[in-house]
Amino acid sequence: MKNFQKVLAICLISILFVACSSDDSTTPEEENEQEEMNTENVFEGDVILINQAEVDAFVLNNYTEVNGSLQIGENIFNEPNNIDNISGFLTLTKVTGDFKFLNNRVANLNGFNNLQSINGSVEIAYNNELIEINALSNLTLVGGDFFISSQELINFDGLSGLTEIPGNFRLGYILGLPKLTNIQGLSNLVIVGNLEISGTQLVNLSGLDNITQTIGSVLITENDALINVEGLNNLTDIGVDLYIRNNPILEQINSFSNVEKIGRTLTIDSNPGLENINGLASINFVGVGVIIENNESLLEWGEAFQFAENLGNMDIRDNALTTLGGFENVTNVNFITIIGNENLTTISGFNNLMTIDSQITIKENHSLESITAFSAINSIVKNLIIFDSQIQNLDFIASLQNIGELIWINDNTALSDFCGLNTLIIDNGYSGSYDIRRNAYNPTQQDILNGNCSQ
C-alpha cells in the first residue's frame, strides 16, 4: 500500500510539473489568439475602412478571412488618413478579393503577419511613412496585380514567399519608390505578368534572378541610379514588350543576353549613358518592331540581333552610332527607318533580306557616306526614301526589281551615280512616282533608260 501511495505521489508531481512548464511558455493571450486563428471566422462581403475608429471596430471580431475585398484607407492626395494602428488584424489569413492599403500613417504592416493569400490584386500606395513590409512574409499567393509605391520604402524583404504574380507587378507606379535600393526579397519570383520598375534608386536588378519569363511586358523607366540590369540574367521570353526609357546613367543591358523572344515591341529610348546594346545578341524574334532612339552615348551596335530572323518594324533614330551593321539572318521586316543619327557613316548587313513589306526611309544622317546593306533585296512593297546624306551611289539596291509606290531621293549633295536603279527602271519598267531632286546629279527616268545613270 505504501508503494502505491509513493507511485501516485510521483505521478501527481509529474503532472503538476508539466502543467507548470506549459503555463510558463504560453501566455493566456497567446493561447486565445491561437485558438481564434484555428477557428474560421469569415466576413462575407467587401470591407472599406477609412479611419482608425472603423479599423478598431472591425478587428474586434477577430476575422480569419474576408470573402471579398479589403480596403484600408482611401486614395486622397492631401492629408493622410488617421489610421496608425493595424495590429488587430493578426487573425486574418485570407482575402478572396482585392487588398488595398492607401494613404495611412504606419511605418510597417505589422498586424498582417499571418496573411497568407490574396486571391485578387494588391495595391499599397500613398503611405508616405511606410518603411518596410516584412510583416507580409507569410504571403504566398497573389492572384492578380501587385502595385506598390512609397516615399520611404527601402526593400521588399517581406515578399520572399511569392513565387508568381500573374498580373501586373508595378514597382514604383504613380509616386515611385525613391528610397528603394534593394529588391532581394523578390528572389523567389519565377513568373510575373507585366514587370514595371519605375522611379527607384536601384543600382541593378539583383533579386529578380529566378524570373525566366513574363507573360506580358518588362518596363524599366526613370530609375536615376540604375547602372545595369543585372538580375534578369535568366529571363528568356518576354510575352509582349521590352521598354527601357529615361534611365540617365544606365550603361549596358548585358543581362538580357538570354532573351530570345519578344512578343511585340522592343523600345530603348532616351538613356543618355547607354554605350552598347550587346545584351540583345540572342534575340531571334520580335513580333511587331524595334525602336532604338535618343540614346546619345550609343556608339556601337555590336552583336545585337545577330541571330534575329523577324524584327517587324525597325526604327533607329537620333543615336550616336557611327556604324550600323549585322542583321545577317533577318529575312522579314515591314519597314526600316534610319533617321537623324548624326555620326553614322556606314550602313551594312541585311544581306539575306529579299523583301521589305512596306518601305525604307534613310534620312537626315548627315555623315552617312556608305550603304552596302540590302544586297539581296528585290522588292519594296511601298516606298524608297533617301534624304540628306553624303552617299555617292545607289549600288546597294542594284538587285531591286520592284517598288510599289514611290522613289523619293532628295538633298544628297554627293550622290551622282544612280546606276543602282538600272534593274528596276530598264529591266522592269518602273511606273510609280519618281522624285529625284537636289542631289549632285538628278537624272530623269528617261536619262536612265538612255544609259545616262551617272555623271
XYZ file of C-alpha atoms in Angstrom:
455
model
C 0.000 0.000 0.000
C 2.824 2.384 0.864
C 4.469 1.659 -2.529
C 1.216 2.530 -4.352
C 0.990 5.842 -2.456
C 4.577 6.671 -3.431
C 3.879 5.962 -7.119
C 0.693 8.029 -7.004
C 2.556 10.928 -5.415
C 5.279 10.810 -8.122
C 2.658 10.838 -10.907
C 0.866 13.811 -9.382
C 4.127 15.738 -9.079
C 4.999 14.952 -12.730
C 1.610 16.154 -13.972
C 1.925 19.364 -11.977
C 5.462 19.924 -13.356
C 4.324 19.522 -16.984
C 1.360 21.823 -16.419
C 3.563 24.465 -14.854
C 6.063 24.205 -17.732
C 3.242 24.715 -20.234
C 1.977 27.742 -18.343
C 5.448 29.268 -18.386
C 5.853 29.036 -22.218
C 2.448 30.345 -23.399
C 0.541 33.324 -22.078
C -3.267 33.195 -21.887
C -3.465 35.926 -24.520
C -1.348 33.879 -26.961
C -3.467 30.793 -26.302
C -6.609 32.796 -27.061
C -5.088 34.236 -30.233
C -4.035 30.783 -31.466
C -7.464 29.367 -30.694
C -9.123 32.207 -32.608
C -6.836 31.638 -35.638
C -7.618 27.936 -35.665
C -11.343 28.725 -35.764
C -12.624 30.062 -39.062
C -14.434 33.353 -38.738
C -15.375 34.664 -42.175
C -16.642 38.127 -43.046
C -18.877 37.947 -46.112
C -18.629 40.892 -48.497
C -16.352 43.845 -49.237
C -14.831 45.944 -46.452
C -13.788 49.627 -46.642
C -12.249 51.139 -43.509
C -11.278 54.804 -43.815
C -10.393 55.822 -40.254
C -8.927 54.377 -37.073
C -12.300 54.017 -35.346
C -13.601 51.825 -38.172
C -10.433 49.714 -38.068
C -10.708 49.253 -34.306
C -14.345 48.208 -34.525
C -13.697 45.728 -37.337
C -10.749 43.924 -35.720
C -12.756 43.263 -32.530
C -14.463 40.462 -34.472
C -11.157 38.591 -34.997
C -11.990 37.621 -38.582
C -9.733 34.996 -40.160
C -10.987 35.600 -43.704
C -12.623 38.329 -45.758
C -14.682 36.723 -48.500
C -14.495 39.811 -50.670
C -12.175 42.808 -50.953
C -10.490 44.661 -48.092
C -9.597 48.355 -48.346
C -7.889 50.204 -45.510
C -7.625 53.947 -46.038
C -8.685 55.893 -49.091
C -6.952 57.309 -52.129
C -6.602 61.014 -51.403
C -3.710 63.333 -52.253
C -3.775 65.791 -49.342
C -3.667 64.807 -45.646
C -3.152 61.104 -44.879
C -5.849 59.148 -43.096
C -5.599 58.924 -39.304
C -5.023 55.159 -39.391
C -1.839 54.434 -37.457
C -2.545 51.070 -35.777
C -3.325 47.888 -37.698
C -2.089 45.370 -35.119
C -5.566 43.944 -34.636
C -5.527 42.109 -37.993
C -3.319 39.299 -36.649
C -6.060 36.683 -37.043
C -6.546 37.460 -40.762
C -5.112 34.785 -43.097
C -7.052 35.211 -46.345
C -8.688 37.840 -48.579
C -10.562 36.388 -51.550
C -10.838 39.704 -53.417
C -8.527 42.726 -53.681
C -6.397 44.168 -50.892
C -5.836 47.944 -50.835
C -3.793 49.817 -48.242
C -3.882 53.508 -49.051
C -2.568 56.746 -47.545
C -2.102 55.571 -43.948
C 0.278 56.647 -41.160
C 2.196 53.454 -40.466
C 5.880 52.605 -40.742
C 5.243 48.887 -41.277
C 2.440 46.414 -41.903
C 2.671 44.664 -38.535
C -0.722 43.143 -37.974
C -0.822 41.319 -41.298
C 1.840 38.854 -40.153
C -0.424 35.848 -40.715
C -1.904 36.888 -44.051
C -1.214 34.030 -46.483
C -3.313 34.593 -49.597
C -4.931 37.402 -51.570
C -6.881 35.997 -54.496
C -7.300 39.364 -56.184
C -4.939 42.306 -56.640
C -2.798 44.222 -54.144
C -2.364 47.990 -54.042
C -0.115 49.564 -51.411
C 0.227 53.255 -52.201
C 0.413 56.821 -50.824
C 1.675 55.534 -47.451
C 4.491 58.043 -47.132
C 5.683 56.794 -43.738
C 5.884 53.132 -44.786
C 9.491 51.936 -44.398
C 9.227 48.133 -44.562
C 6.696 45.401 -45.337
C 8.329 42.466 -43.535
C 5.004 41.524 -41.965
C 3.908 40.068 -45.319
C 6.500 37.287 -45.112
C 3.777 34.601 -44.871
C 2.044 35.815 -48.038
C 2.419 33.077 -50.670
C -0.417 33.830 -53.091
C -1.440 36.927 -55.041
C -3.943 36.155 -57.766
C -3.913 39.435 -59.705
C -1.861 42.621 -59.898
C 0.592 43.933 -57.309
C 1.066 47.723 -57.249
C 3.344 49.339 -54.683
C 4.813 52.811 -54.165
C 6.085 54.640 -51.101
C 8.348 57.603 -50.426
C 10.215 55.770 -47.642
C 10.194 52.044 -48.510
C 13.757 50.690 -48.731
C 13.348 46.984 -49.564
C 10.917 44.195 -50.411
C 12.121 41.660 -47.855
C 8.540 40.863 -46.865
C 7.680 39.386 -50.266
C 10.029 36.404 -50.128
C 7.108 33.961 -50.035
C 5.828 34.891 -53.510
C 6.832 32.749 -56.493
C 4.337 34.084 -59.039
C 2.435 37.309 -59.667
C 0.180 36.592 -62.660
C -0.918 40.188 -63.197
C 0.947 43.486 -63.399
C 3.790 43.828 -60.890
C 4.385 47.569 -60.723
C 7.239 48.741 -58.524
C 7.026 52.485 -58.059
C 3.940 53.370 -60.067
C 2.492 56.885 -59.613
C 4.715 58.221 -56.792
C 7.754 55.997 -57.323
C 9.997 54.319 -54.776
C 12.690 56.992 -54.372
C 14.494 55.247 -51.475
C 14.280 51.668 -52.757
C 17.816 50.287 -53.064
C 17.275 46.540 -52.556
C 14.863 44.007 -54.087
C 16.478 40.807 -52.798
C 13.141 39.966 -51.200
C 11.818 39.095 -54.667
C 14.383 36.340 -55.180
C 11.782 33.547 -55.236
C 9.716 35.059 -58.055
C 9.752 32.873 -61.169
C 6.907 34.180 -63.353
C 5.193 37.578 -63.495
C 2.575 39.064 -65.783
C 3.928 42.532 -66.506
C 7.033 43.745 -64.657
C 7.364 47.518 -64.230
C 10.258 49.127 -62.339
C 9.983 52.900 -62.174
C 11.268 55.746 -60.036
C 13.628 53.746 -57.809
C 17.206 54.196 -56.582
C 18.225 50.685 -57.609
C 21.749 50.319 -58.995
C 20.908 46.957 -60.573
C 18.020 44.486 -60.553
C 19.647 41.813 -58.420
C 16.874 39.900 -56.699
C 14.952 39.066 -59.876
C 17.417 36.301 -60.755
C 14.849 33.474 -60.834
C 12.419 35.114 -63.257
C 12.505 33.151 -66.511
C 9.550 34.670 -68.334
C 6.998 37.442 -68.271
C 3.553 36.777 -69.666
C 3.283 40.463 -70.514
C 5.856 43.274 -70.673
C 9.040 44.414 -68.948
C 9.179 48.190 -68.401
C 12.235 49.843 -66.838
C 11.835 53.618 -66.662
C 13.112 56.673 -64.783
C 15.490 54.895 -62.405
C 18.066 57.586 -61.660
C 20.731 55.284 -60.142
C 20.383 52.250 -62.413
C 23.731 51.281 -63.999
C 22.850 47.861 -65.421
C 20.047 45.290 -65.429
C 21.971 42.564 -63.616
C 19.402 40.267 -62.036
C 17.427 39.492 -65.195
C 20.086 37.082 -66.467
C 17.705 34.103 -66.608
C 14.923 35.846 -68.490
C 14.401 34.143 -71.876
C 10.899 35.077 -73.012
C 9.070 38.426 -72.868
C 5.456 37.929 -73.860
C 4.656 41.460 -75.040
C 7.029 44.478 -74.832
C 10.501 45.306 -73.537
C 10.583 49.034 -72.790
C 13.704 50.764 -71.410
C 13.392 54.549 -71.165
C 14.801 57.544 -69.273
C 17.371 55.771 -67.119
C 20.044 58.511 -67.134
C 23.163 56.547 -66.087
C 22.282 53.112 -67.471
C 25.487 51.947 -69.190
C 24.716 48.478 -70.531
C 21.993 45.832 -70.734
C 24.135 42.704 -70.964
C 21.917 40.782 -68.562
C 19.288 40.459 -71.296
C 21.725 38.138 -73.084
C 19.433 35.090 -72.696
C 16.306 36.762 -74.066
C 15.361 35.079 -77.343
C 11.826 36.255 -77.979
C 9.877 39.499 -77.555
C 6.235 39.074 -78.451
C 5.509 42.592 -79.654
C 7.854 45.618 -79.397
C 11.360 46.398 -78.165
C 11.894 50.067 -77.255
C 15.150 51.570 -75.966
C 14.649 55.304 -75.708
C 16.375 58.278 -74.034
C 19.016 56.511 -71.967
C 21.843 59.044 -72.302
C 24.527 56.860 -70.680
C 23.860 53.680 -72.673
C 27.046 52.741 -74.546
C 26.092 49.485 -76.273
C 23.237 47.027 -76.707
C 25.251 43.805 -76.901
C 22.815 42.272 -74.438
C 20.329 41.849 -77.302
C 22.588 39.400 -79.142
C 20.410 36.312 -78.547
C 17.108 37.770 -79.753
C 15.767 35.850 -82.741
C 12.193 37.142 -82.878
C 10.445 40.484 -82.312
C 6.773 40.334 -83.251
C 5.965 43.945 -84.151
C 9.019 46.169 -84.062
C 12.314 47.533 -82.741
C 12.681 51.185 -81.702
C 16.147 52.435 -80.715
C 16.185 56.204 -80.347
C 17.610 59.204 -78.465
C 20.477 57.324 -76.829
C 23.196 59.933 -77.092
C 26.109 57.715 -75.973
C 25.168 54.682 -78.065
C 28.242 54.488 -80.304
C 28.208 50.861 -81.416
C 25.629 48.346 -82.469
C 27.900 45.435 -81.600
C 26.370 41.955 -81.656
C 22.754 42.975 -81.213
C 20.239 40.928 -83.210
C 22.911 38.735 -84.796
C 20.563 35.713 -84.735
C 17.304 37.547 -85.427
C 15.127 36.430 -88.324
C 11.986 38.513 -87.766
C 12.193 42.111 -86.491
C 8.877 43.565 -87.675
C 9.336 47.331 -87.987
C 12.757 48.877 -87.356
C 13.107 52.494 -86.232
C 16.655 53.663 -85.430
C 16.969 57.402 -84.884
C 18.895 60.117 -83.041
C 21.608 57.912 -81.564
C 25.402 58.439 -81.523
C 26.070 55.391 -83.756
C 28.981 55.608 -86.169
C 28.236 52.308 -87.906
C 25.151 50.170 -88.229
C 25.512 46.567 -89.323
C 24.772 42.910 -88.779
C 21.245 41.525 -89.207
C 22.624 38.799 -91.493
C 19.856 36.340 -90.556
C 16.970 38.777 -90.925
C 14.500 37.633 -93.577
C 11.366 39.506 -92.547
C 10.972 43.272 -91.982
C 7.956 45.508 -92.576
C 9.734 48.835 -92.697
C 13.192 50.182 -91.912
C 13.583 53.753 -90.675
C 17.055 55.213 -90.029
C 16.816 58.916 -89.192
C 18.898 61.620 -87.530
C 21.934 59.620 -86.459
C 24.399 62.481 -86.845
C 27.609 60.409 -86.562
C 26.531 57.472 -88.705
C 28.949 56.910 -91.613
C 28.185 53.335 -92.732
C 25.154 51.047 -93.003
C 25.834 47.384 -93.760
C 24.197 43.999 -93.260
C 20.664 42.781 -94.035
C 22.181 40.739 -96.864
C 19.646 37.905 -96.663
C 16.660 40.227 -96.726
C 14.840 39.993 -100.063
C 11.583 41.884 -99.449
C 10.579 44.966 -97.463
C 6.852 44.710 -96.753
C 6.402 48.490 -96.517
C 9.261 50.979 -97.010
C 12.864 52.012 -96.391
C 13.441 55.524 -95.054
C 17.027 56.769 -94.650
C 17.213 60.490 -93.977
C 18.988 63.257 -92.058
C 22.015 61.096 -91.311
C 24.330 63.941 -92.289
C 27.605 61.995 -92.088
C 26.411 58.892 -93.926
C 28.851 58.075 -96.735
C 28.375 54.393 -97.483
C 25.460 51.961 -97.718
C 26.453 48.383 -98.511
C 23.378 46.800 -96.917
C 20.388 45.189 -98.675
C 22.440 43.480 -101.412
C 19.815 40.740 -101.928
C 16.729 42.915 -101.838
C 14.473 42.620 -104.886
C 11.181 44.140 -103.734
C 9.965 47.095 -101.677
C 6.191 46.952 -101.426
C 5.733 50.708 -100.985
C 8.458 53.393 -100.860
C 12.192 54.058 -101.046
C 13.095 57.361 -99.348
C 16.671 58.677 -99.079
C 17.227 62.259 -97.866
C 20.147 64.392 -96.761
C 23.190 62.119 -96.730
C 26.701 62.033 -98.200
C 26.326 58.773 -100.162
C 27.758 58.789 -103.687
C 25.882 55.895 -105.347
C 22.886 53.585 -105.142
C 24.778 50.363 -105.839
C 23.263 48.773 -102.709
C 19.898 48.398 -104.491
C 21.271 47.001 -107.763
C 19.133 43.839 -107.352
C 15.915 45.760 -106.803
C 13.194 44.744 -109.264
C 10.071 46.292 -107.778
C 8.993 49.370 -105.805
C 5.252 49.567 -105.321
C 4.599 53.280 -104.968
C 7.374 55.864 -104.632
C 11.058 56.639 -105.174
C 11.975 59.807 -103.300
C 15.683 60.712 -103.291
C 16.459 64.330 -102.386
C 19.219 66.530 -100.906
C 22.103 64.077 -101.124
C 24.792 66.519 -102.175
C 27.434 63.894 -103.104
C 25.089 61.491 -104.921
C 25.975 61.390 -108.637
C 25.605 57.681 -109.519
C 22.072 56.300 -109.924
C 23.048 53.136 -111.821
C 21.731 51.047 -108.948
C 18.268 51.784 -110.376
C 19.014 50.210 -113.758
C 17.454 46.827 -112.982
C 14.319 48.471 -111.634
C 13.821 51.010 -114.434
C 15.367 49.417 -117.523
C 14.619 45.731 -116.925
C 11.318 46.000 -115.062
C 9.700 49.197 -116.330
C 9.117 51.085 -113.082
C 5.819 53.024 -113.251
C 5.439 54.521 -109.792
C 6.116 58.041 -108.543
C 9.676 59.248 -109.153
C 11.048 62.290 -107.257
C 14.781 62.944 -107.667
C 15.920 66.459 -106.658
C 18.780 68.492 -105.186
C 21.369 65.745 -105.470
C 24.779 66.098 -107.179
C 23.083 64.628 -110.260
C 19.332 64.343 -110.830
C 18.600 62.015 -113.760
C 15.114 61.522 -115.095
C 13.835 58.008 -115.785
C 14.440 58.689 -119.453
C 18.082 59.572 -118.720
C 18.498 56.179 -117.081
C 16.745 54.416 -119.978
C 19.153 56.215 -122.311
C 22.155 54.940 -120.365
C 22.897 58.190 -118.553
C 22.624 56.833 -114.998
C 25.648 58.652 -113.582
C 27.665 61.805 -114.012
